[in-house]
PDB file of C-alpha atoms in Angstrom:
ATOM      1  CA  MET D 867       0.024   0.004  -0.047  1.00  0.00           C
ATOM      2  CA  ASN D 868       1.216   3.484  -0.789  1.00  0.00           C
ATOM      3  CA  PHE D 869      -0.323   5.586   2.061  1.00  0.00           C
ATOM      4  CA  PRO D 870      -0.146   9.251   1.966  1.00  0.00           C
ATOM      5  CA  LYS D 871       2.685  10.607   4.079  1.00  0.00           C
ATOM      6  CA  LYS D 872       0.954  14.093   4.849  1.00  0.00           C
ATOM      7  CA  VAL D 873      -2.641  14.688   5.515  1.00  0.00           C
ATOM      8  CA  LEU D 874      -3.943  18.222   6.129  1.00  0.00           C
ATOM      9  CA  LEU D 875      -7.111  18.472   8.395  1.00  0.00           C
ATOM     10  CA  ILE D 876      -8.947  21.774   8.035  1.00  0.00           C
ATOM     11  CA  ASP D 877     -11.674  21.647  10.943  1.00  0.00           C
ATOM     12  CA  ASP D 878     -12.667  24.453  13.425  1.00  0.00           C
ATOM     13  CA  ASP D 879     -13.165  21.775  16.142  1.00  0.00           C
ATOM     14  CA  TYR D 880      -9.851  20.992  17.852  1.00  0.00           C
ATOM     15  CA  GLU D 881     -11.393  17.591  19.115  1.00  0.00           C
ATOM     16  CA  GLU D 882     -11.588  16.433  15.569  1.00  0.00           C
ATOM     17  CA  TYR D 883      -7.877  16.810  15.476  1.00  0.00           C
ATOM     18  CA  ASP D 884      -7.261  14.577  18.434  1.00  0.00           C
ATOM     19  CA  ILE D 885      -9.724  11.942  17.035  1.00  0.00           C
ATOM     20  CA  PHE D 886      -7.817  11.970  13.554  1.00  0.00           C
ATOM     21  CA  THR D 887      -4.424  11.686  15.525  1.00  0.00           C
ATOM     22  CA  ALA D 888      -5.673   8.710  17.564  1.00  0.00           C
ATOM     23  CA  ALA D 889      -7.157   6.920  14.471  1.00  0.00           C
ATOM     24  CA  LEU D 890      -4.043   7.661  12.293  1.00  0.00           C
ATOM     25  CA  ASN D 891      -1.728   6.188  14.954  1.00  0.00           C
ATOM     26  CA  GLU D 892      -3.853   3.035  14.919  1.00  0.00           C
ATOM     27  CA  CYS D 893      -4.301   2.368  11.230  1.00  0.00           C
ATOM     28  CA  CYS D 894      -1.674   4.298   9.320  1.00  0.00           C
ATOM     29  CA  LYS D 895       1.453   4.903  11.452  1.00  0.00           C
ATOM     30  CA  GLY D 896       3.980   7.425  10.107  1.00  0.00           C
ATOM     31  CA  VAL D 897       1.355   9.834   8.636  1.00  0.00           C
ATOM     32  CA  GLU D 898       2.038  13.332   9.422  1.00  0.00           C
ATOM     33  CA  LEU D 899      -1.241  15.044  10.334  1.00  0.00           C
ATOM     34  CA  VAL D 900      -1.064  18.800   9.925  1.00  0.00           C
ATOM     35  CA  TYR D 901      -3.961  20.843  11.455  1.00  0.00           C
ATOM     36  CA  GLU D 902      -5.553  24.011  10.549  1.00  0.00           C
ATOM     37  CA  LYS D 903      -8.450  25.221  12.708  1.00  0.00           C
ATOM     38  CA  ASN D 904      -9.119  28.480  10.632  1.00  0.00           C
ATOM     39  CA  ALA D 905     -10.058  28.172   6.935  1.00  0.00           C
ATOM     40  CA  SER D 906      -8.551  31.759   6.325  1.00  0.00           C
ATOM     41  CA  SER D 907      -4.889  30.605   7.570  1.00  0.00           C
ATOM     42  CA  ALA D 908      -5.392  27.374   5.831  1.00  0.00           C
ATOM     43  CA  LEU D 909      -5.923  29.090   2.513  1.00  0.00           C
ATOM     44  CA  ILE D 910      -2.966  31.195   2.906  1.00  0.00           C
ATOM     45  CA  ARG D 911      -0.861  28.328   3.835  1.00  0.00           C
ATOM     46  CA  MET D 912      -1.926  26.367   0.822  1.00  0.00           C
ATOM     47  CA  ALA D 913      -1.396  29.069  -1.749  1.00  0.00           C
ATOM     48  CA  LYS D 914       2.307  29.178  -0.569  1.00  0.00           C
ATOM     49  CA  ASP D 915       2.648  25.647  -1.029  1.00  0.00           C
ATOM     50  CA  THR D 916       4.972  24.026  -3.700  1.00  0.00           C
ATOM     51  CA  ALA D 917       5.117  20.545  -5.008  1.00  0.00           C
ATOM     52  CA  ARG D 918       7.422  19.690  -2.197  1.00  0.00           C
ATOM     53  CA  THR D 919       5.151  20.990   0.639  1.00  0.00           C
ATOM     54  CA  VAL D 920       1.729  20.121  -0.550  1.00  0.00           C
ATOM     55  CA  PRO D 921      -0.109  17.646   1.482  1.00  0.00           C
ATOM     56  CA  ASP D 922      -0.932  14.095  -0.135  1.00  0.00           C
ATOM     57  CA  MET D 923      -4.438  14.390   1.131  1.00  0.00           C
ATOM     58  CA  VAL D 924      -6.709  17.037   2.522  1.00  0.00           C
ATOM     59  CA  VAL D 925      -9.696  16.369   5.012  1.00  0.00           C
ATOM     60  CA  LEU D 926     -12.023  19.394   4.910  1.00  0.00           C
ATOM     61  CA  ASP D 927     -14.855  20.136   7.456  1.00  0.00           C
ATOM     62  CA  TRP D 928     -17.803  21.316   5.221  1.00  0.00           C
ATOM     63  CA  ARG D 929     -19.548  23.360   7.777  1.00  0.00           C
ATOM     64  CA  MET D 930     -17.056  26.054   9.347  1.00  0.00           C
ATOM     65  CA  PRO D 931     -17.771  29.552  10.619  1.00  0.00           C
ATOM     66  CA  GLN D 932     -16.626  32.644   8.411  1.00  0.00           C
ATOM     67  CA  ILE D 933     -15.282  30.683   5.303  1.00  0.00           C
ATOM     68  CA  SER D 934     -17.380  27.721   4.521  1.00  0.00           C
ATOM     69  CA  GLY D 935     -15.852  24.165   3.416  1.00  0.00           C
ATOM     70  CA  ARG D 936     -17.494  24.935  -0.036  1.00  0.00           C
ATOM     71  CA  GLU D 937     -15.527  28.182  -0.503  1.00  0.00           C
ATOM     72  CA  VAL D 938     -12.158  26.352   0.780  1.00  0.00           C
ATOM     73  CA  LEU D 939     -12.873  23.499  -1.745  1.00  0.00           C
ATOM     74  CA  THR D 940     -13.674  26.013  -4.570  1.00  0.00           C
ATOM     75  CA  ARG D 941     -10.398  27.944  -3.966  1.00  0.00           C
ATOM     76  CA  LEU D 942      -8.338  24.782  -3.433  1.00  0.00           C
ATOM     77  CA  ARG D 943      -9.213  23.497  -6.855  1.00  0.00           C
ATOM     78  CA  LYS D 944      -8.069  26.588  -8.521  1.00  0.00           C
ATOM     79  CA  LEU D 945      -4.578  26.289  -7.178  1.00  0.00           C
ATOM     80  CA  PRO D 946      -2.625  24.331  -9.564  1.00  0.00           C
ATOM     81  CA  GLN D 947      -0.670  22.406  -6.682  1.00  0.00           C
ATOM     82  CA  TYR D 948      -4.046  21.281  -5.435  1.00  0.00           C
ATOM     83  CA  SER D 949      -5.844  20.255  -8.610  1.00  0.00           C
ATOM     84  CA  SER D 950      -5.133  16.456  -8.224  1.00  0.00           C
ATOM     85  CA  VAL D 951      -4.834  16.201  -4.330  1.00  0.00           C
ATOM     86  CA  PRO D 952      -7.701  14.015  -2.868  1.00  0.00           C
ATOM     87  CA  ILE D 953      -9.833  16.214  -0.904  1.00  0.00           C
ATOM     88  CA  ILE D 954     -12.167  14.432   1.678  1.00  0.00           C
ATOM     89  CA  ILE D 955     -15.280  16.411   2.961  1.00  0.00           C
ATOM     90  CA  PHE D 956     -15.594  15.780   6.418  1.00  0.00           C
ATOM     91  CA  THR D 957     -19.252  16.528   7.538  1.00  0.00           C
ATOM     92  CA  GLY D 958     -22.300  15.598   9.758  1.00  0.00           C
ATOM     93  CA  LEU D 959     -24.562  16.948   7.219  1.00  0.00           C
ATOM     94  CA  LEU D 960     -24.751  14.364   4.368  1.00  0.00           C
ATOM     95  CA  ASP D 961     -27.564  16.337   2.559  1.00  0.00           C
ATOM     96  CA  PRO D 962     -27.820  15.242  -1.094  1.00  0.00           C
ATOM     97  CA  THR D 963     -27.724  18.852  -2.432  1.00  0.00           C
ATOM     98  CA  HIS D 964     -24.490  19.620  -0.428  1.00  0.00           C
ATOM     99  CA  LEU D 965     -22.926  16.385  -1.618  1.00  0.00           C
ATOM    100  CA  GLU D 966     -23.784  16.966  -5.273  1.00  0.00           C
ATOM    101  CA  ASP D 967     -22.433  20.404  -4.963  1.00  0.00           C
ATOM    102  CA  ALA D 968     -19.174  19.404  -3.353  1.00  0.00           C
ATOM    103  CA  LYS D 969     -18.888  16.659  -5.848  1.00  0.00           C
ATOM    104  CA  GLN D 970     -18.997  19.161  -8.741  1.00  0.00           C
ATOM    105  CA  LEU D 971     -16.507  21.128  -7.107  1.00  0.00           C
ATOM    106  CA  GLY D 972     -14.173  18.550  -6.918  1.00  0.00           C
ATOM    107  CA  ALA D 973     -14.365  16.567  -3.616  1.00  0.00           C
ATOM    108  CA  THR D 974     -12.956  13.123  -3.853  1.00  0.00           C
ATOM    109  CA  PHE D 975     -14.589  11.529  -0.991  1.00  0.00           C
ATOM    110  CA  PHE D 976     -17.259  12.208   1.659  1.00  0.00           C
ATOM    111  CA  LEU D 977     -16.710  11.091   5.366  1.00  0.00           C
ATOM    112  CA  GLU D 978     -19.446  11.544   7.776  1.00  0.00           C
ATOM    113  CA  LYS D 979     -19.262  12.369  11.432  1.00  0.00           C
ATOM    114  CA  PRO D 980     -20.078  11.891  14.174  1.00  0.00           C
ATOM    115  CA  PHE D 981     -18.611   8.438  14.620  1.00  0.00           C
ATOM    116  CA  ASP D 982     -16.516   6.676  17.155  1.00  0.00           C
ATOM    117  CA  ILE D 983     -12.897   6.072  16.895  1.00  0.00           C
ATOM    118  CA  THR D 984     -13.258   2.349  15.751  1.00  0.00           C
ATOM    119  CA  HIS D 985     -15.422   3.485  12.865  1.00  0.00           C
ATOM    120  CA  LEU D 986     -12.983   6.169  12.019  1.00  0.00           C
ATOM    121  CA  ILE D 987     -10.085   3.664  11.920  1.00  0.00           C
ATOM    122  CA  GLN D 988     -11.895   1.255   9.654  1.00  0.00           C
ATOM    123  CA  LYS D 989     -13.049   4.252   7.284  1.00  0.00           C
ATOM    124  CA  LEU D 990      -9.370   5.512   7.207  1.00  0.00           C
ATOM    125  CA  THR D 991      -7.851   1.933   6.831  1.00  0.00           C
ATOM    126  CA  TYR D 992     -10.192   1.585   3.863  1.00  0.00           C
ATOM    127  CA  LEU D 993      -9.560   4.960   2.208  1.00  0.00           C
ATOM    128  CA  PHE D 994      -5.689   4.568   2.648  1.00  0.00           C
ATOM    129  CA  SER D 995      -5.968   1.100   1.137  1.00  0.00           C
ATOM    130  CA  LEU D 996      -7.274   2.653  -2.077  1.00  0.00           C
ATOM    131  CA  ASP D 997      -5.019   3.644  -4.992  1.00  0.00           C
ATOM    132  CA  TRP D 998      -5.577   7.168  -3.854  1.00  0.00           C
ATOM    133  CA  LYS D 999      -3.426   8.701  -6.641  1.00  0.00           C
ATOM    134  CA  HIS D1000      -5.430   7.370  -9.456  1.00  0.00           C
ATOM    135  CA  ILE D1001      -9.128   7.887  -8.191  1.00  0.00           C
ATOM    136  CA  ALA D1002     -11.470   7.367 -11.067  1.00  0.00           C
ATOM    137  CA  ALA D1003     -14.639   8.491  -9.438  1.00  0.00           C
ATOM    138  CA  ALA D1004     -15.055  11.677  -7.562  1.00  0.00           C
ATOM    139  CA  GLY D1005     -17.555  12.291  -4.837  1.00  0.00           C
ATOM    140  CA  GLN D1006     -17.737   8.693  -3.145  1.00  0.00           C
ATOM    141  CA  GLN D1007     -19.213   8.139   0.247  1.00  0.00           C
ATOM    142  CA  ILE D1008     -17.122   6.074   2.805  1.00  0.00           C
TER     143      ILE D1008
END
């Protein structure tokens, strides 16, 4: 398996960082989890990324204050260095309208929250077992 080495989590809830850290330590040791609590600072950081610093995968909360996940996704897909990076929408709101919107904007997968740590470990194990660099169908729910 060719796991991503660096994952960027953008979520306004710090507890999600703790949960992701614990889950990654169980299923995918060696993955660096980078955390951005604020969408504005995340966008500034990502605009400065180069091919050497861009993460292998982005996990993005869909509902955040000030700048929504939708806006972050739209801006990310306009950055050349993020055009093919898998972006996982992390949301508790799996509304079909929002899912279709995110899929059209370039979301790769949808990951539902809330969940327990065991459920997240299972989903991350599945997600990381995919040939994530050659994903054919965008907008898949896991």
